[in-house]
PDB file of C-alpha atoms and ligand atoms in Angstrom:
ATOM      1  CA  MET T   1      27.619  -9.709  -4.117  1.00 80.00           C
ATOM      2  CA  SER T   2      28.159 -12.999  -5.934  1.00 85.00           C
ATOM      3  CA  LYS T   3      31.322 -14.611  -7.171  1.00 90.00           C
ATOM      4  CA  CYS T   4      31.485 -15.299 -10.897  1.00 93.00           C
ATOM      5  CA  LEU T   5      32.141 -19.011 -11.449  1.00 94.00           C
ATOM      6  CA  LEU T   6      34.074 -18.254 -14.639  1.00 94.00           C
ATOM      7  CA  CYS T   7      36.416 -15.334 -13.853  1.00 93.00           C
ATOM      8  CA  LYS T   8      36.124 -15.548 -10.024  1.00 91.00           C
ATOM      9  CA  SER T   9      35.510 -11.824  -9.697  1.00 91.00           C
ATOM     10  CA  ASN T  10      32.826 -10.439  -7.426  1.00 90.00           C
ATOM     11  CA  PHE T  11      29.818  -8.970  -9.143  1.00 85.00           C
ATOM     12  CA  LYS T  12      26.540  -7.422  -8.245  1.00 78.00           C
ATOM     13  CA  ARG T  13      23.464  -9.367  -9.251  1.00 72.00           C
ATOM     14  CA  GLN T  14      21.044  -7.637 -11.528  1.00 64.00           C
ATOM     15  CA  ILE T  15      17.343  -8.273 -11.373  1.00 61.00           C
ATOM     16  CA  ASN T  16      16.686 -10.265 -14.482  1.00 59.00           C
ATOM     17  CA  TYR T  17      13.002 -10.245 -15.409  1.00 60.00           C
ATOM     18  CA  GLU T  18      13.580 -12.820 -18.107  1.00 58.00           C
ATOM     19  CA  ILE T  19      14.562 -15.323 -15.421  1.00 54.00           C
ATOM     20  CA  ILE T  20      11.774 -14.332 -13.048  1.00 55.00           C
ATOM     21  CA  PHE T  21       9.134 -15.036 -15.700  1.00 57.00           C
ATOM     22  CA  SER T  22      10.732 -18.132 -17.199  1.00 56.00           C
ATOM     23  CA  PHE T  23      10.501 -21.562 -15.621  1.00 50.00           C
ATOM     24  CA  VAL T  24      14.066 -21.502 -14.355  1.00 48.00           C
ATOM     25  CA  LYS T  25      13.756 -21.957 -10.624  1.00 46.00           C
ATOM     26  CA  SER T  26      17.131 -20.499  -9.831  1.00 45.00           C
ATOM     27  CA  LYS T  27      17.207 -16.943  -8.512  1.00 47.00           C
ATOM     28  CA  GLU T  28      20.986 -16.863  -8.595  1.00 55.00           C
ATOM     29  CA  LYS T  29      23.227 -15.655 -11.337  1.00 80.00           C
ATOM     30  CA  TYR T  30      26.369 -17.682 -11.560  1.00 90.00           C
ATOM     31  CA  ALA T  31      28.460 -15.660 -13.934  1.00 91.00           C
ATOM     32  CA  CYS T  32      29.104 -11.948 -14.382  1.00 90.00           C
ATOM     33  CA  SER T  33      27.773 -10.102 -17.407  1.00 88.00           C
ATOM     34  CA  ASP T  34      31.310  -9.653 -18.849  1.00 90.00           C
ATOM     35  CA  CYS T  35      31.750 -13.428 -18.944  1.00 92.00           C
ATOM     36  CA  LEU T  36      28.219 -14.184 -20.138  1.00 91.00           C
ATOM     37  CA  GLN T  37      28.519 -11.852 -23.113  1.00 91.00           C
ATOM     38  CA  LYS T  38      31.344 -14.009 -24.505  1.00 95.00           C
ATOM     39  CA  PHE T  39      28.736 -16.662 -25.281  1.00 96.00           C
ATOM     40  CA  VAL T  40      27.207 -15.647 -28.567  1.00 96.00           C
ATOM     41  CA  LYS T  41      23.740 -16.708 -29.601  1.00 96.00           C
ATOM     42  CA  LYS T  42      23.212 -17.872 -33.158  1.00 94.00           C
ATOM     43  CA  LYS T  43      22.004 -15.232 -35.516  1.00 90.00           C
ATOM     44  CA  GLY T  44      21.221 -14.938 -39.213  1.00 92.00           C
ATOM     45  CA  ILE T  45      20.583 -18.022 -41.315  1.00 96.00           C
ATOM     46  CA  VAL T  46      20.857 -21.409 -39.629  1.00 97.00           C
ATOM     47  CA  CYS T  47      20.550 -24.917 -41.049  1.00 98.00           C
ATOM     48  CA  SER T  48      16.945 -26.084 -40.842  1.00 97.00           C
ATOM     49  CA  GLY T  49      18.172 -29.478 -39.595  1.00 97.00           C
ATOM     50  CA  CYS T  50      20.784 -28.822 -36.922  1.00 98.00           C
ATOM     51  CA  ASN T  51      20.901 -25.002 -36.494  1.00 97.00           C
ATOM     52  CA  LYS T  52      24.491 -24.598 -37.743  1.00 97.00           C
ATOM     53  CA  GLU T  53      25.063 -21.080 -39.056  1.00 96.00           C
ATOM     54  CA  ILE T  54      25.206 -21.255 -42.852  1.00 96.00           C
ATOM     55  CA  ASN T  55      25.235 -18.865 -45.827  1.00 94.00           C
ATOM     56  CA  LYS T  56      21.960 -19.724 -47.473  1.00 94.00           C
ATOM     57  CA  LYS T  57      18.662 -21.224 -46.391  1.00 96.00           C
ATOM     58  CA  GLY T  58      18.385 -24.999 -46.322  1.00 96.00           C
ATOM     59  CA  LEU T  59      20.491 -27.814 -44.945  1.00 97.00           C
ATOM     60  CA  CYS T  60      24.195 -27.805 -44.022  1.00 97.00           C
ATOM     61  CA  SER T  61      26.574 -30.357 -45.581  1.00 96.00           C
ATOM     62  CA  ASP T  62      26.338 -32.629 -42.501  1.00 96.00           C
ATOM     63  CA  CYS T  63      22.542 -32.710 -42.620  1.00 98.00           C
ATOM     64  CA  ILE T  64      22.570 -33.441 -46.364  1.00 97.00           C
ATOM     65  CA  LYS T  65      24.639 -36.559 -45.579  1.00 96.00           C
ATOM     66  CA  TRP T  66      22.268 -37.591 -42.772  1.00 97.00           C
ATOM     67  CA  GLN T  67      19.337 -37.009 -45.074  1.00 97.00           C
ATOM     68  CA  GLN T  68      20.814 -39.533 -47.523  1.00 97.00           C
ATOM     69  CA  LYS T  69      21.741 -42.015 -44.808  1.00 96.00           C
ATOM     70  CA  TYR T  70      18.341 -41.840 -43.100  1.00 96.00           C
ATOM     71  CA  ALA T  71      16.159 -41.633 -46.223  1.00 95.00           C
ATOM     72  CA  GLY T  72      15.065 -38.078 -45.533  1.00 93.00           C
ATOM     73  CA  ASN T  73      14.315 -38.564 -41.858  1.00 96.00           C
ATOM     74  CA  ILE T  74      16.740 -35.995 -40.465  1.00 96.00           C
ATOM     75  CA  LEU T  75      16.914 -35.111 -36.803  1.00 97.00           C
ATOM     76  CA  ASP T  76      15.435 -31.750 -35.912  1.00 98.00           C
ATOM     77  CA  ASN T  77      18.067 -30.245 -33.598  1.00 98.00           C
ATOM     78  CA  LYS T  78      17.745 -26.922 -31.832  1.00 98.00           C
ATOM     79  CA  ALA T  79      20.999 -25.240 -30.788  1.00 97.00           C
ATOM     80  CA  ILE T  80      21.336 -21.816 -29.197  1.00 96.00           C
ATOM     81  CA  TYR T  81      24.979 -20.779 -29.076  1.00 97.00           C
ATOM     82  CA  GLN T  82      27.855 -20.515 -31.522  1.00 96.00           C
ATOM     83  CA  TYR T  83      30.672 -22.920 -30.789  1.00 96.00           C
ATOM     84  CA  ASN T  84      33.305 -20.268 -30.050  1.00 96.00           C
ATOM     85  CA  GLU T  85      36.420 -20.119 -27.878  1.00 97.00           C
ATOM     86  CA  ALA T  86      34.531 -19.173 -24.712  1.00 96.00           C
ATOM     87  CA  PHE T  87      32.188 -22.116 -25.143  1.00 97.00           C
ATOM     88  CA  HIS T  88      35.056 -24.479 -25.955  1.00 96.00           C
ATOM     89  CA  ASP T  89      36.979 -23.399 -22.838  1.00 96.00           C
ATOM     90  CA  LEU T  90      33.917 -23.758 -20.641  1.00 97.00           C
ATOM     91  CA  MET T  91      33.288 -27.295 -21.874  1.00 97.00           C
ATOM     92  CA  VAL T  92      36.932 -28.341 -21.417  1.00 95.00           C
ATOM     93  CA  GLN T  93      36.830 -27.107 -17.825  1.00 95.00           C
ATOM     94  CA  TYR T  94      33.488 -28.787 -17.229  1.00 97.00           C
ATOM     95  CA  LYS T  95      34.069 -32.152 -18.893  1.00 93.00           C
ATOM     96  CA  ARG T  96      37.803 -32.755 -18.926  1.00 91.00           C
ATOM     97  CA  TYR T  97      38.388 -31.480 -15.413  1.00 91.00           C
ATOM     98  CA  GLY T  98      34.974 -32.466 -14.095  1.00 92.00           C
ATOM     99  CA  ASP T  99      34.180 -29.076 -12.581  1.00 95.00           C
ATOM    100  CA  TYR T 100      30.605 -29.721 -11.446  1.00 96.00           C
ATOM    101  CA  VAL T 101      29.730 -26.135 -10.413  1.00 95.00           C
ATOM    102  CA  LEU T 102      29.939 -25.083 -14.057  1.00 97.00           C
ATOM    103  CA  SER T 103      26.702 -27.005 -14.646  1.00 97.00           C
ATOM    104  CA  TYR T 104      25.019 -23.964 -13.041  1.00 95.00           C
ATOM    105  CA  VAL T 105      26.541 -21.619 -15.627  1.00 95.00           C
ATOM    106  CA  LEU T 106      25.483 -23.956 -18.447  1.00 97.00           C
ATOM    107  CA  ALA T 107      21.945 -24.165 -17.060  1.00 94.00           C
ATOM    108  CA  GLU T 108      21.879 -20.379 -16.881  1.00 91.00           C
ATOM    109  CA  LEU T 109      22.941 -20.185 -20.540  1.00 94.00           C
ATOM    110  CA  VAL T 110      20.178 -22.549 -21.661  1.00 94.00           C
ATOM    111  CA  ASN T 111      17.384 -20.879 -19.697  1.00 84.00           C
ATOM    112  CA  SER T 112      14.497 -22.543 -21.554  1.00 87.00           C
ATOM    113  CA  LEU T 113      13.804 -25.621 -23.670  1.00 95.00           C
ATOM    114  CA  PRO T 114      11.391 -26.551 -26.458  1.00 95.00           C
ATOM    115  CA  LYS T 115       8.319 -28.357 -25.140  1.00 96.00           C
ATOM    116  CA  ALA T 116       8.351 -32.159 -25.020  1.00 97.00           C
ATOM    117  CA  ASP T 117       6.656 -35.001 -23.166  1.00 97.00           C
ATOM    118  CA  TYR T 118       9.996 -36.538 -22.144  1.00 97.00           C
ATOM    119  CA  TYR T 119      13.440 -35.011 -21.761  1.00 98.00           C
ATOM    120  CA  VAL T 120      16.130 -37.643 -22.281  1.00 98.00           C
ATOM    121  CA  PRO T 121      19.767 -36.769 -21.483  1.00 98.00           C
ATOM    122  CA  ILE T 122      22.694 -38.343 -23.349  1.00 98.00           C
ATOM    123  CA  PRO T 123      24.494 -40.451 -20.708  1.00 97.00           C
ATOM    124  CA  SER T 124      28.240 -40.738 -20.047  1.00 95.00           C
ATOM    125  CA  SER T 125      30.143 -43.975 -20.545  1.00 93.00           C
ATOM    126  CA  PRO T 126      30.668 -45.971 -17.309  1.00 94.00           C
ATOM    127  CA  SER T 127      34.372 -45.030 -17.118  1.00 93.00           C
ATOM    128  CA  HIS T 128      33.684 -41.299 -17.572  1.00 92.00           C
ATOM    129  CA  LEU T 129      30.980 -41.442 -14.943  1.00 94.00           C
ATOM    130  CA  ARG T 130      33.385 -43.118 -12.511  1.00 94.00           C
ATOM    131  CA  LYS T 131      36.118 -40.590 -13.272  1.00 92.00           C
ATOM    132  CA  ARG T 132      33.962 -37.475 -12.883  1.00 93.00           C
ATOM    133  CA  GLY T 133      31.463 -38.737 -10.360  1.00 95.00           C
ATOM    134  CA  PHE T 134      28.511 -37.079 -12.074  1.00 97.00           C
ATOM    135  CA  GLU T 135      26.559 -37.147 -15.336  1.00 98.00           C
ATOM    136  CA  THR T 136      27.614 -34.061 -17.283  1.00 97.00           C
ATOM    137  CA  ILE T 137      24.464 -33.640 -19.370  1.00 98.00           C
ATOM    138  CA  ALA T 138      21.842 -34.597 -16.784  1.00 98.00           C
ATOM    139  CA  SER T 139      23.502 -32.259 -14.252  1.00 98.00           C
ATOM    140  CA  ILE T 140      22.783 -29.277 -16.493  1.00 98.00           C
ATOM    141  CA  TYR T 141      19.207 -29.994 -17.525  1.00 98.00           C
ATOM    142  CA  GLN T 142      17.879 -31.499 -14.288  1.00 97.00           C
ATOM    143  CA  LYS T 143      18.044 -27.995 -12.864  1.00 93.00           C
ATOM    144  CA  PHE T 144      14.938 -27.009 -14.801  1.00 88.00           C
ATOM    145  CA  VAL T 145      13.129 -29.990 -16.331  1.00 95.00           C
ATOM    146  CA  PRO T 146      12.288 -33.499 -15.079  1.00 96.00           C
ATOM    147  CA  LEU T 147      14.501 -35.999 -16.917  1.00 97.00           C
ATOM    148  CA  THR T 148      13.738 -39.529 -18.097  1.00 97.00           C
ATOM    149  CA  ASP T 149      16.689 -41.908 -18.262  1.00 96.00           C
ATOM    150  CA  LEU T 150      16.091 -43.958 -21.383  1.00 97.00           C
ATOM    151  CA  LEU T 151      19.614 -44.425 -22.698  1.00 98.00           C
ATOM    152  CA  VAL T 152      22.577 -46.496 -21.570  1.00 97.00           C
ATOM    153  CA  LYS T 153      26.030 -45.989 -23.027  1.00 96.00           C
ATOM    154  CA  ALA T 154      28.427 -48.900 -23.369  1.00 94.00           C
ATOM    155  CA  GLU T 155      32.138 -48.513 -22.667  1.00 91.00           C
ATOM    156  CA  THR T 156      34.178 -47.056 -25.546  1.00 81.00           C
ATOM    157  CA  GLU T 157      37.909 -47.090 -26.196  1.00 76.00           C
ATOM    158  CA  LYS T 158      38.004 -43.383 -26.952  1.00 78.00           C
ATOM    159  CA  ALA T 159      35.741 -40.474 -26.012  1.00 76.00           C
ATOM    160  CA  GLN T 160      34.042 -38.497 -28.825  1.00 77.00           C
ATOM    161  CA  GLY T 161      35.911 -35.398 -27.709  1.00 76.00           C
ATOM    162  CA  GLU T 162      39.276 -37.074 -28.365  1.00 81.00           C
ATOM    163  CA  LYS T 163      38.430 -38.028 -31.927  1.00 85.00           C
ATOM    164  CA  ASN T 164      38.844 -36.188 -35.184  1.00 88.00           C
ATOM    165  CA  ARG T 165      35.893 -35.593 -37.451  1.00 87.00           C
ATOM    166  CA  GLN T 166      36.387 -38.728 -39.535  1.00 87.00           C
ATOM    167  CA  GLU T 167      36.777 -40.954 -36.474  1.00 88.00           C
ATOM    168  CA  ARG T 168      33.641 -39.430 -34.979  1.00 84.00           C
ATOM    169  CA  LEU T 169      31.581 -40.232 -38.034  1.00 84.00           C
ATOM    170  CA  LEU T 170      32.831 -43.842 -38.058  1.00 85.00           C
ATOM    171  CA  THR T 171      31.909 -44.428 -34.405  1.00 85.00           C
ATOM    172  CA  LYS T 172      29.837 -47.570 -33.895  1.00 90.00           C
ATOM    173  CA  GLN T 173      26.544 -47.559 -32.012  1.00 93.00           C
ATOM    174  CA  THR T 174      27.224 -47.524 -28.269  1.00 94.00           C
ATOM    175  CA  PHE T 175      23.741 -46.646 -26.996  1.00 97.00           C
ATOM    176  CA  SER T 176      20.952 -48.948 -26.035  1.00 97.00           C
ATOM    177  CA  ALA T 177      17.542 -47.928 -24.750  1.00 97.00           C
ATOM    178  CA  ILE T 178      15.898 -49.045 -21.532  1.00 96.00           C
ATOM    179  CA  ARG T 179      12.768 -50.856 -22.652  1.00 93.00           C
ATOM    180  CA  ASN T 180       9.292 -51.312 -21.196  1.00 81.00           C
ATOM    181  CA  LYS T 181       8.905 -47.781 -19.902  1.00 86.00           C
ATOM    182  CA  ASN T 182       5.559 -46.187 -20.479  1.00 90.00           C
ATOM    183  CA  VAL T 183       6.852 -43.582 -22.895  1.00 94.00           C
ATOM    184  CA  ARG T 184       4.849 -42.043 -25.726  1.00 93.00           C
ATOM    185  CA  GLY T 185       4.571 -38.776 -27.575  1.00 96.00           C
ATOM    186  CA  LYS T 186       7.378 -36.297 -28.062  1.00 98.00           C
ATOM    187  CA  ILE T 187      10.906 -36.990 -26.817  1.00 98.00           C
ATOM    188  CA  LEU T 188      13.623 -34.365 -26.704  1.00 98.00           C
ATOM    189  CA  LEU T 189      17.169 -35.742 -26.587  1.00 98.00           C
ATOM    190  CA  LEU T 190      19.495 -33.434 -24.652  1.00 98.00           C
ATOM    191  CA  ASP T 191      23.225 -32.984 -25.259  1.00 98.00           C
ATOM    192  CA  ASP T 192      25.809 -30.235 -24.852  1.00 98.00           C
ATOM    193  CA  ILE T 193      27.341 -29.854 -28.320  1.00 97.00           C
ATOM    194  CA  TYR T 194      26.277 -30.989 -31.780  1.00 97.00           C
ATOM    195  CA  THR T 195      29.543 -31.683 -33.626  1.00 94.00           C
ATOM    196  CA  THR T 196      28.897 -34.106 -36.470  1.00 94.00           C
ATOM    197  CA  GLY T 197      25.510 -35.344 -35.297  1.00 96.00           C
ATOM    198  CA  ARG T 198      26.826 -38.903 -34.936  1.00 95.00           C
ATOM    199  CA  THR T 199      26.076 -39.176 -31.198  1.00 96.00           C
ATOM    200  CA  LEU T 200      22.544 -37.835 -31.456  1.00 98.00           C
ATOM    201  CA  TYR T 201      21.622 -39.956 -34.487  1.00 98.00           C
ATOM    202  CA  HIS T 202      22.850 -43.056 -32.653  1.00 97.00           C
ATOM    203  CA  ALA T 203      20.828 -42.023 -29.602  1.00 98.00           C
ATOM    204  CA  ARG T 204      17.757 -41.564 -31.780  1.00 98.00           C
ATOM    205  CA  ASP T 205      18.300 -44.973 -33.440  1.00 98.00           C
ATOM    206  CA  ALA T 206      18.405 -46.655 -30.033  1.00 98.00           C
ATOM    207  CA  VAL T 207      15.326 -44.875 -28.669  1.00 97.00           C
ATOM    208  CA  LEU T 208      13.334 -45.399 -31.873  1.00 96.00           C
ATOM    209  CA  GLU T 209      14.061 -49.097 -31.858  1.00 96.00           C
ATOM    210  CA  ALA T 210      12.544 -49.416 -28.386  1.00 96.00           C
ATOM    211  CA  TYR T 211       9.783 -46.813 -28.857  1.00 96.00           C
ATOM    212  CA  PRO T 212       8.972 -46.752 -32.584  1.00 95.00           C
ATOM    213  CA  ASN T 213       5.894 -44.554 -32.221  1.00 95.00           C
ATOM    214  CA  CYS T 214       7.639 -41.654 -30.512  1.00 96.00           C
ATOM    215  CA  LYS T 215       8.552 -38.409 -32.228  1.00 97.00           C
ATOM    216  CA  ILE T 216      12.183 -37.629 -31.434  1.00 98.00           C
ATOM    217  CA  ASN T 217      13.916 -34.256 -31.677  1.00 98.00           C
ATOM    218  CA  SER T 218      17.068 -32.994 -30.025  1.00 98.00           C
ATOM    219  CA  PHE T 219      18.495 -29.974 -28.265  1.00 98.00           C
ATOM    220  CA  THR T 220      22.105 -28.910 -27.777  1.00 98.00           C
ATOM    221  CA  ILE T 221      23.508 -25.796 -26.141  1.00 98.00           C
ATOM    222  CA  SER T 222      25.942 -25.257 -28.977  1.00 98.00           C
ATOM    223  CA  ARG T 223      26.489 -26.300 -32.589  1.00 96.00           C
TER     224      ARG T 223
HETATM  225 ZN1  LIG X   1      33.016 -13.389 -14.830  1.00 57.23          ZN
HETATM  226 ZN1  LIG X   2      22.614 -29.060 -40.420  1.00 57.23          ZN
END
């Protein structure tokens, strides 16, 4: 028997062949099937830029704005899950209350990633890192891929999660890239949620400035 990290009930582990044959090293299941089924994978038509669920093929309104701002060079973001109540609650528990064990549930939800030469997590600000004692994004993804720390985040007055949409979009660049690393090829930026895209576009700007020949895409658990 295992204890579900989300509802705390005891549950019997099922043999999951998907996990056995994927590159996830973990043999454990951290949440019961009742809890896991509340996380809904994206289905139907999604935006070709960021994977938001939309009504007709093409780009969502956010990506159209990024397309204008970045002269057509939009970020190719892959996202797996709908941003629903279950996902929202999980992220509040994980990030606001710094509940580290939930990184295992999040890793279980991700299960596999698009192929890249370098996996670069979005870092926390110094004050958030001090408060929680761990990097929220790296803690999820380091469970199944080797990570490359390329980004540094400067201190901000307000966290992205505390801002409204307009404030998010007006956020100034807070990332800088660590230079002089021998990095080339395909980089995948890793984050938890794609909200407006502001964070990931800033991260891409910083990495591209230091490594202009790299191809940069991104991955988020939810959009
Ligand atoms: Zn449960
Ligand atoms: Zn989009």
